[in-house]
Short mmCIF file of C-alpha atoms and ligand atoms in Angstrom, two decimals:
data_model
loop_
_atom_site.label_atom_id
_atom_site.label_comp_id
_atom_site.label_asym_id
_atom_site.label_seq_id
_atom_site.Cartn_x
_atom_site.Cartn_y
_atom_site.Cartn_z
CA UNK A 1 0.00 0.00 0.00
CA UNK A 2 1.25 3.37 -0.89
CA UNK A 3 2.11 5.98 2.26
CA UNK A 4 -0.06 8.74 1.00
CA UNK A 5 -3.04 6.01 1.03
CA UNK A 6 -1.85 5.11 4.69
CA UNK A 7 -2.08 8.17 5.94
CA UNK A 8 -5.27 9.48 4.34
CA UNK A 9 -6.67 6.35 5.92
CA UNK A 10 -5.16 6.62 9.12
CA UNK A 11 -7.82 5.91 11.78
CA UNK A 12 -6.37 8.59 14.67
CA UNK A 13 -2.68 8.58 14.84
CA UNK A 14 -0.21 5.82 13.45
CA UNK A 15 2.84 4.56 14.99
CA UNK A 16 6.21 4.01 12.55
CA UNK A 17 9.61 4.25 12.75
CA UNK A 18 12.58 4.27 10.94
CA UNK A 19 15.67 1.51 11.33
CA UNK A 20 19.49 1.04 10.43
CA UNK A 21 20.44 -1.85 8.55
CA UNK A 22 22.98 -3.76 10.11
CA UNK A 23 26.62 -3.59 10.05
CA UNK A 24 28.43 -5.53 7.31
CA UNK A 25 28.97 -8.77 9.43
CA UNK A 26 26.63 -8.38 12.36
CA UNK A 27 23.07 -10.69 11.70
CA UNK A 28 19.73 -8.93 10.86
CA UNK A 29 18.14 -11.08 13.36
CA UNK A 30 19.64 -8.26 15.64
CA UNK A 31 17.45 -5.71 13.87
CA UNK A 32 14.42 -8.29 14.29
CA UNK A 33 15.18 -8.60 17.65
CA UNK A 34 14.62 -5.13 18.22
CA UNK A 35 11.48 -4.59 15.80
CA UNK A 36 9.66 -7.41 17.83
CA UNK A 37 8.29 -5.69 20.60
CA UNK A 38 7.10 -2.59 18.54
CA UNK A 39 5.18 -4.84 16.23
CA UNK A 40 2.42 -5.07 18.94
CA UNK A 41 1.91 -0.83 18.24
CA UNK A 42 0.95 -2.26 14.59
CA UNK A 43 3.09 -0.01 12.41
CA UNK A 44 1.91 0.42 9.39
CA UNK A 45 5.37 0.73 7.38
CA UNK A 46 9.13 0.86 8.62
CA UNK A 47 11.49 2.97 6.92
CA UNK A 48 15.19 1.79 6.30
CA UNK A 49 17.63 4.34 5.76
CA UNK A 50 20.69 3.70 3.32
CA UNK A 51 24.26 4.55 3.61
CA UNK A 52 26.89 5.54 1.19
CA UNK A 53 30.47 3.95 0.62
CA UNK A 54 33.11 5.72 2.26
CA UNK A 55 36.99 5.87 1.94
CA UNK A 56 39.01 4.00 4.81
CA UNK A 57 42.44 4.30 5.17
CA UNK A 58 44.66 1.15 5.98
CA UNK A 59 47.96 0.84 7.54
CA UNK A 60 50.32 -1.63 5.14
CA UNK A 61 53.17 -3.13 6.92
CA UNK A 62 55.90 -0.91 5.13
CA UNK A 63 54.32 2.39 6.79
CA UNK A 64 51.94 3.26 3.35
CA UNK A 65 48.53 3.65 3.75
CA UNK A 66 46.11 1.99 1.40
CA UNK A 67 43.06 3.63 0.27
CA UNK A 68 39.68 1.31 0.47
CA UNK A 69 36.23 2.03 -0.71
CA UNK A 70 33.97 0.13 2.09
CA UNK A 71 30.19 0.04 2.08
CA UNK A 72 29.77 -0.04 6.42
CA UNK A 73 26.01 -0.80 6.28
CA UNK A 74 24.95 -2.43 3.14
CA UNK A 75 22.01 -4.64 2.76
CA UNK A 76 19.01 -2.07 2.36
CA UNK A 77 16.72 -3.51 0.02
CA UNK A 78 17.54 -6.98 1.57
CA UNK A 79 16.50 -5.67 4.84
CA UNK A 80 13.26 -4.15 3.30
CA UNK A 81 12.33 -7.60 1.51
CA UNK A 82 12.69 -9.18 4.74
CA UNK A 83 10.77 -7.16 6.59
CA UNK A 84 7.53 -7.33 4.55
CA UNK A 85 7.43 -11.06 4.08
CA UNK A 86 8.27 -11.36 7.94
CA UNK A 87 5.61 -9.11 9.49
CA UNK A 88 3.37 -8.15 6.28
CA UNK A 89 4.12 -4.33 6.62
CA UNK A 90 5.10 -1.63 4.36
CA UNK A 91 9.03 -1.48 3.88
CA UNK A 92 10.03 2.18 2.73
CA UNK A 93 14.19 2.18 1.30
CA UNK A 94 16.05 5.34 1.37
CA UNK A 95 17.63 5.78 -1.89
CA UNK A 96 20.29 8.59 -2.27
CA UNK A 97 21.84 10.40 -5.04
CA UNK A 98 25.30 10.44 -3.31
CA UNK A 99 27.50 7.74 -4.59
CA UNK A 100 25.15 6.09 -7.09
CA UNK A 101 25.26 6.87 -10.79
CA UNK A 102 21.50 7.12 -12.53
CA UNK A 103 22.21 3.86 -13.88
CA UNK A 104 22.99 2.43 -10.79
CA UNK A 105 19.58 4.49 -9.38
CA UNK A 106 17.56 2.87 -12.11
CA UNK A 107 18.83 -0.72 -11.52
CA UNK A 108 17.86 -0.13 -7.90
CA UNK A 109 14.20 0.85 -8.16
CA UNK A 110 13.99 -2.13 -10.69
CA UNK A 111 15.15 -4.42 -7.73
CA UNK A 112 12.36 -3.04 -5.35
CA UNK A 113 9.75 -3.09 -8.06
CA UNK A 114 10.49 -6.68 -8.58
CA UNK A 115 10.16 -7.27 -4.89
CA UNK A 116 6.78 -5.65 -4.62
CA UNK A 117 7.88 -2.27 -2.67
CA UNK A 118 5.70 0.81 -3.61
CA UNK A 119 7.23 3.38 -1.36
CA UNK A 120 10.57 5.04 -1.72
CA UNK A 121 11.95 8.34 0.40
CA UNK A 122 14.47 10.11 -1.92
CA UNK A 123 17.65 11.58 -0.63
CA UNK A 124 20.52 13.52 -2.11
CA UNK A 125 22.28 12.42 0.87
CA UNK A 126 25.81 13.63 2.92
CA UNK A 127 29.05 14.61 1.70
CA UNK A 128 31.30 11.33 1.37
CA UNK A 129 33.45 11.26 4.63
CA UNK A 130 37.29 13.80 3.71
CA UNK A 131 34.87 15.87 2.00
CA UNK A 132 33.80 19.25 2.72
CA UNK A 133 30.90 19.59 -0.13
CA UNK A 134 28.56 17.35 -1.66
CA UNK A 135 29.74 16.55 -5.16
CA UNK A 136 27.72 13.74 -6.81
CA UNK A 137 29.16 11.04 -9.02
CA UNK A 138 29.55 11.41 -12.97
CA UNK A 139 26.39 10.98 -14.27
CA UNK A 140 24.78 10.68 -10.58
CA UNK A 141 22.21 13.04 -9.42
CA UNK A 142 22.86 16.41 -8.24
CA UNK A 143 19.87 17.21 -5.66
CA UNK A 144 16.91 14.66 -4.06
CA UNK A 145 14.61 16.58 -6.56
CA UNK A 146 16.78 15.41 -9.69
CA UNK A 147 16.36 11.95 -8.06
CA UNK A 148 12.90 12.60 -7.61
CA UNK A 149 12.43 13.74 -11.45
CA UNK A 150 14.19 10.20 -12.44
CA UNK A 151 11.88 8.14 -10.02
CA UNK A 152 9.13 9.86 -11.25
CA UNK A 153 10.55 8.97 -14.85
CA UNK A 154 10.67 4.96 -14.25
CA UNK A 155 6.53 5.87 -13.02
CA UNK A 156 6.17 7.13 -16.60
CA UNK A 157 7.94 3.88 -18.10
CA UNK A 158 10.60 6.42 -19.02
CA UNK A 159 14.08 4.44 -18.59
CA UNK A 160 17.64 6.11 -19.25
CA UNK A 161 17.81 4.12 -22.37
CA UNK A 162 15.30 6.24 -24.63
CA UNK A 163 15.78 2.88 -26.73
CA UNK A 164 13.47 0.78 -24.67
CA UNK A 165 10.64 -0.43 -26.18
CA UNK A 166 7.04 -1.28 -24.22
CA UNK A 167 8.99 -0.67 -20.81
CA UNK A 168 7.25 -1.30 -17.57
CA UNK A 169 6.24 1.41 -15.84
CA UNK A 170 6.76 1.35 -11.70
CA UNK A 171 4.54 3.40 -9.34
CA UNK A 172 6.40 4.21 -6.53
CA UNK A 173 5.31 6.80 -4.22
CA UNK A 174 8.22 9.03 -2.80
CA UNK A 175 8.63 10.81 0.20
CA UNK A 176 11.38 13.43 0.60
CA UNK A 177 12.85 15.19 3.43
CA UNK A 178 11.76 18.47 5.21
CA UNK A 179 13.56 20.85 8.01
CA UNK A 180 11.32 22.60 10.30
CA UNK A 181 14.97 24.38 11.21
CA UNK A 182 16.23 24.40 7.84
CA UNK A 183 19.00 22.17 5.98
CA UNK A 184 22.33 23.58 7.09
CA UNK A 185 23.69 24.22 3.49
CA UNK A 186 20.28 26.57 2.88
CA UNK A 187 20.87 30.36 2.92
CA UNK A 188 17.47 31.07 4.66
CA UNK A 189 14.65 28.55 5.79
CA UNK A 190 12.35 30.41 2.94
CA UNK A 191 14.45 29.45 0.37
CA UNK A 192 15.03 25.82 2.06
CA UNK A 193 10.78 25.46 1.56
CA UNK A 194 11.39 26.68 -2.14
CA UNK A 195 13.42 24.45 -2.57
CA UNK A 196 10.97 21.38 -0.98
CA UNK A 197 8.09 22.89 -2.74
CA UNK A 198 10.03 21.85 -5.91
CA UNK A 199 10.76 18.58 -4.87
CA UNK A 200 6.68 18.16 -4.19
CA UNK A 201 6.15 19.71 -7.63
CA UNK A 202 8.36 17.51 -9.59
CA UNK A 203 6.71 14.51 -7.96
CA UNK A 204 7.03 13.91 -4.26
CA UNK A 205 3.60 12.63 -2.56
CA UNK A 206 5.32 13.20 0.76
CA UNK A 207 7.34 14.91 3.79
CA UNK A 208 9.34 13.16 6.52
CA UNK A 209 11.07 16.10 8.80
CA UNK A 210 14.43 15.72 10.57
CA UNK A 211 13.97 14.73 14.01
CA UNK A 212 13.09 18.10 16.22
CA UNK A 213 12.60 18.65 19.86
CA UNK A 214 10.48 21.91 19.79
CA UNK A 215 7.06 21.30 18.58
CA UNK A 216 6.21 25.29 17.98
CA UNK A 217 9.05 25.01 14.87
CA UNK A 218 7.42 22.17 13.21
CA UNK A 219 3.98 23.84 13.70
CA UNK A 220 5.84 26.90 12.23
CA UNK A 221 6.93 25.10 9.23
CA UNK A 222 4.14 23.33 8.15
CA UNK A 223 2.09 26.56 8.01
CA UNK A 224 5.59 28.17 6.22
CA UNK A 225 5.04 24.79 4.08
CA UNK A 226 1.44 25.61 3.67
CA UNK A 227 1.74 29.15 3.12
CA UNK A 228 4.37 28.26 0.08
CA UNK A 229 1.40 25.97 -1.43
CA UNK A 230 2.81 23.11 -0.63
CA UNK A 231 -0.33 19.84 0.17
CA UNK A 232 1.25 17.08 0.59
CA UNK A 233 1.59 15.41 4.05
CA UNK A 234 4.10 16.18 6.41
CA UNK A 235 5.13 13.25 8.36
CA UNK A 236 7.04 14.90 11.77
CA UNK A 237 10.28 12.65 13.10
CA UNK A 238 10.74 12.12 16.39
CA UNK A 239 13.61 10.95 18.66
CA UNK A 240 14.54 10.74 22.65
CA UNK A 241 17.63 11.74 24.25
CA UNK A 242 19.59 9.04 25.64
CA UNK A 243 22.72 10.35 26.72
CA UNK A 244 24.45 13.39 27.69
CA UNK A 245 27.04 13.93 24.94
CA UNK A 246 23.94 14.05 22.71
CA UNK A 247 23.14 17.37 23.86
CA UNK A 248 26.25 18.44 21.88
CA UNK A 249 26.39 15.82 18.78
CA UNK A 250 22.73 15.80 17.70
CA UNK A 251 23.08 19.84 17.18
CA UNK A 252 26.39 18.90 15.75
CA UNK A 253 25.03 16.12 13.57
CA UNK A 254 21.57 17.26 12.59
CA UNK A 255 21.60 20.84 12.89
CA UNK A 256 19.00 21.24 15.43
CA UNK A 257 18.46 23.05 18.62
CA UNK A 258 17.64 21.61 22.17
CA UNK A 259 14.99 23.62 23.75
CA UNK A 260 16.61 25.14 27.50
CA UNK A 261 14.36 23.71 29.34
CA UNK A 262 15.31 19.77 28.13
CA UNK A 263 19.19 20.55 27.89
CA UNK A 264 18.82 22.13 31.85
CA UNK A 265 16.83 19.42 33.06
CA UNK A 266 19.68 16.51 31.13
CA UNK A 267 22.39 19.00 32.34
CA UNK A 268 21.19 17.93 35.91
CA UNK A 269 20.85 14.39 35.43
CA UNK A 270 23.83 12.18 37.41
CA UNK A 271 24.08 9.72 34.75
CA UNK A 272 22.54 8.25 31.63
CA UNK A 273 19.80 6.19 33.21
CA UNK A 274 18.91 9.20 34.27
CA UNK A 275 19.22 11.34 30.86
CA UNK A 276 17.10 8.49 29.05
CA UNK A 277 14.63 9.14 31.51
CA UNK A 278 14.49 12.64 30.57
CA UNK A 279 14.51 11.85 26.69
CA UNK A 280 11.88 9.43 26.75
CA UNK A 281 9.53 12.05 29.15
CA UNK A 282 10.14 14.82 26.60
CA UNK A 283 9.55 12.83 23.83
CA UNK A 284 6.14 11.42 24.87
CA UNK A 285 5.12 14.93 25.40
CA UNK A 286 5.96 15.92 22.27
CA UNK A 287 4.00 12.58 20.87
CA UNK A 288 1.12 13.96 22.71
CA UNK A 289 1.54 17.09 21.45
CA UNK A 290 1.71 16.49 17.80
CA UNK A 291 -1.42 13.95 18.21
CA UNK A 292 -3.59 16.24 19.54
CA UNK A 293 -3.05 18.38 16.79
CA UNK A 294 -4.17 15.91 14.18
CA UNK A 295 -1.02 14.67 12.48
CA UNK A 296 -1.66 11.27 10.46
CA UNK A 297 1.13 9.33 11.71
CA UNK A 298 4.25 9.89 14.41
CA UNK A 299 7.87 8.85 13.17
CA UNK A 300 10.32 7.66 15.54
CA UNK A 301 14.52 7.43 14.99
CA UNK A 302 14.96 4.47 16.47
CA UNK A 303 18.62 4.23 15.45
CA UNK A 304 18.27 0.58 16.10
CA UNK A 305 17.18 0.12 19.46
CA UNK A 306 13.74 -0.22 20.69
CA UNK A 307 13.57 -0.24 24.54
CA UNK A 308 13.11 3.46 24.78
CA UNK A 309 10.69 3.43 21.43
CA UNK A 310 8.68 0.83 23.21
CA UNK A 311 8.33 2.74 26.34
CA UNK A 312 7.39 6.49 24.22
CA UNK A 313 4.74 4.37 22.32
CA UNK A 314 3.45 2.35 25.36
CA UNK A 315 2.33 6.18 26.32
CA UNK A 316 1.08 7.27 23.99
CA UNK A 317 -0.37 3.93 21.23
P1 FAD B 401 18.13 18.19 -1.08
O1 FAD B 401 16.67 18.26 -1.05
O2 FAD B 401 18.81 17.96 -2.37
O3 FAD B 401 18.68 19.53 -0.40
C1 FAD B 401 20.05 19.67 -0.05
C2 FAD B 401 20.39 21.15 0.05
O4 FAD B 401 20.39 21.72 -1.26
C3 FAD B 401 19.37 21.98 0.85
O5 FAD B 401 20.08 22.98 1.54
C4 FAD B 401 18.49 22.59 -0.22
O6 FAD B 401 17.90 23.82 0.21
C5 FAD B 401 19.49 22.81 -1.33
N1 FAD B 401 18.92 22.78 -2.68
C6 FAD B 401 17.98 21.95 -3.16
N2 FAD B 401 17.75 22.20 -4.46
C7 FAD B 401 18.61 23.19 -4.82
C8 FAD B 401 18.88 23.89 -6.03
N3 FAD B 401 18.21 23.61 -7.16
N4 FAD B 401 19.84 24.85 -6.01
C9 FAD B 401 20.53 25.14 -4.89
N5 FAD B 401 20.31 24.52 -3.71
C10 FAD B 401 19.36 23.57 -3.68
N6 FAD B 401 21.07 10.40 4.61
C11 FAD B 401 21.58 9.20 4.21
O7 FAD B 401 22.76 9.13 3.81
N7 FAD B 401 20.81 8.06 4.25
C12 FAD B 401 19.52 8.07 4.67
O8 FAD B 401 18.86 7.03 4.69
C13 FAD B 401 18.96 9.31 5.11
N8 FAD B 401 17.68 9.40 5.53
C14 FAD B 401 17.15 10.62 5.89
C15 FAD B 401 15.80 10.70 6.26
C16 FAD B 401 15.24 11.92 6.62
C17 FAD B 401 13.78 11.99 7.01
C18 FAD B 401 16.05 13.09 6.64
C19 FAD B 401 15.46 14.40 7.07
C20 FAD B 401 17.38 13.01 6.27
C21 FAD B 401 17.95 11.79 5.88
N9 FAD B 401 19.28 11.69 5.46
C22 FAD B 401 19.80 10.48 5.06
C23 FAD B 401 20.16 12.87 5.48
C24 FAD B 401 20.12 13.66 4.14
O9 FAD B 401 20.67 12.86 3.12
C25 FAD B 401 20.91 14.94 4.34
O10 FAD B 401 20.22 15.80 5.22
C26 FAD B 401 21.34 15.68 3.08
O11 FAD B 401 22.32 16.65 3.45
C27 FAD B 401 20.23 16.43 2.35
O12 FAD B 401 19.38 15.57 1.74
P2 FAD B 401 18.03 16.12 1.01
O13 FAD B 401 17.41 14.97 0.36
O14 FAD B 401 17.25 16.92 1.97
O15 FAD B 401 18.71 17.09 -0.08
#
């Protein structure tokens, strides 16, 4: 089922999250392990993000370092197939521009098409690790809405080979991201929406934000959304605080504030039993929050581990 029909469906307010594959080596039956428990809060689709290769540097025994190429977290669409034939939900990929060539895009969506997967959320993704901007590969795509244009393409039956003859035509419906506090390359969170707006005009269906922990600035977005004509939903993404240092990385990482009143009250905590206390409080008020005011369906960051996920949506599912 496609996301835009789950959530114009929804009956009240849906539960989903979003998971890691695992890392090359470790067994997925780690992964299941943790997506047991939330099964009983009936999700009605799982999203599994994607990762890019990056560059690793290895020590030879004469003193020279050799450069790898090293994929930490493959196994995406594997993961996805997996997870639809083992609990009969909706499996949404990430697929990102960064490090894949259009070809290699196209080849991709054929895979999940083949394996029955309707929903896709399309990503330009990071800069490559040693690199200070985003470049995309030769003949890869540039921005998520170039990706967008060439998913919406393969919906058409419009392949990179204009040669093609009586192609298939997918029908994947794509979700892109949002920032209620702007992408950090953006000059201005205006021009950040313009720049989503096109994304929804050249084919998106819907919104997933970053993760936020001040409710008033996704309110404040989705009317800035709104306001900019965009009508698609807005999915918001949610996820707790579990340990001090996170007060510094997640700003760091994501680019988002910490309200005062949640960094004072981790700030006081004597340890991180304590701080994941505080995380998972905040976050089911924000859950309660954001459900009150009507939105469709509540994404969680799980980041892999469920304990704290299961607790938030004990409160509030
Ligand atoms: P874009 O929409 O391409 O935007 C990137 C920047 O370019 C923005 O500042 C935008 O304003 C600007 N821009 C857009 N179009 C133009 C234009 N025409 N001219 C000039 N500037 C423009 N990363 C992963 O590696 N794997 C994942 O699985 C993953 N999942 C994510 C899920 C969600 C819900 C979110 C919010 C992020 C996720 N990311 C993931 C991180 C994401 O890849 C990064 O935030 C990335 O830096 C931007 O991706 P985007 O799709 O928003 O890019």
């Amino acid at each position: 089922m496609k996301i835009t029909d789950i959530l114009a469906n929804a009956k009240g307010c849906e539960f989903t999250f979003e998971i890691l594959p695992p890392l090359k080596g470790q067994k997925a039956q780690e992964i299941f392990d943790n997506i047991d428990p939330l099964m009983e809060f009936k999700p009605p689709f799982i999203d599994v993000t994607y990762h890019r290769e990056e560059t690793v540097y290895k020590r030879l025994p004469n003193g020279l370092l050799q450069e790898k190429v090293v994929r930490k977290r493959p196994g995406t669409v594997g993961i996805c197939a997996s997870l639809m034939h083992r609990y009969q939900t909706e499996a949404v990929p990430h697929v990102l521009c960064g490090g894949f060539t259009k070809e290699d895009t196209e080849n991709v969506l054929i895979d999940l098409n083949f394996l029955g997967i309707e929903n896709v959320v399309a990503l330009r993704g990071d800069q490559a690790k040693g690199e200070s901007y985003f470049t995309p590969k030769p003949d890869g795509n540039n921005y998520a809405i170039d990706l967008v244009k060439q998913i919406n393409d393969l919906n058409q039956g419009r392949y990179l080979d204009e040669d093609l003859q009586n192609t298939m035509a997918t029908d994947f419906c794509i979700g892109v991201a949002g920032y209620p506090e702007k992408h950090f390359e953006a000059p201005s969170l205006n021009i950040d929406i313009e720049h989503l707006k096109a994304k929804v005009d050249a084919g998106a269906d819907y919104i997933v934000t970053q993760l936020f922990f001040d409710n008033s600035k996704f309110f404040a977005f989705v009317d800035k959304c709104r306001e900019a004509g965009i009508t698609v939903p807005i999915v918001p993404g949610l996820k707790p605080l579990v340990t001090k240092r996170q007060l510094s990385i997640l700003p760091q990482i994501f680019h988002v504030d910490i309200p005062d009143t949640l960094a004072i009250e981790v700030l006081k905590c004597k340890d991180n039993a304590q701080v994941r206390q505080v995380g998972i409080e905040w976050c089911i008020q924000q859950s309660k929050e954001l459900k009150d005011a009507g939105v469709p369906v509540l994404h969680y960051y799980s980041m892999g581990k469920s304990k704290n996920i299961y607790e938030i949506a004990s409160a509030i599912f």
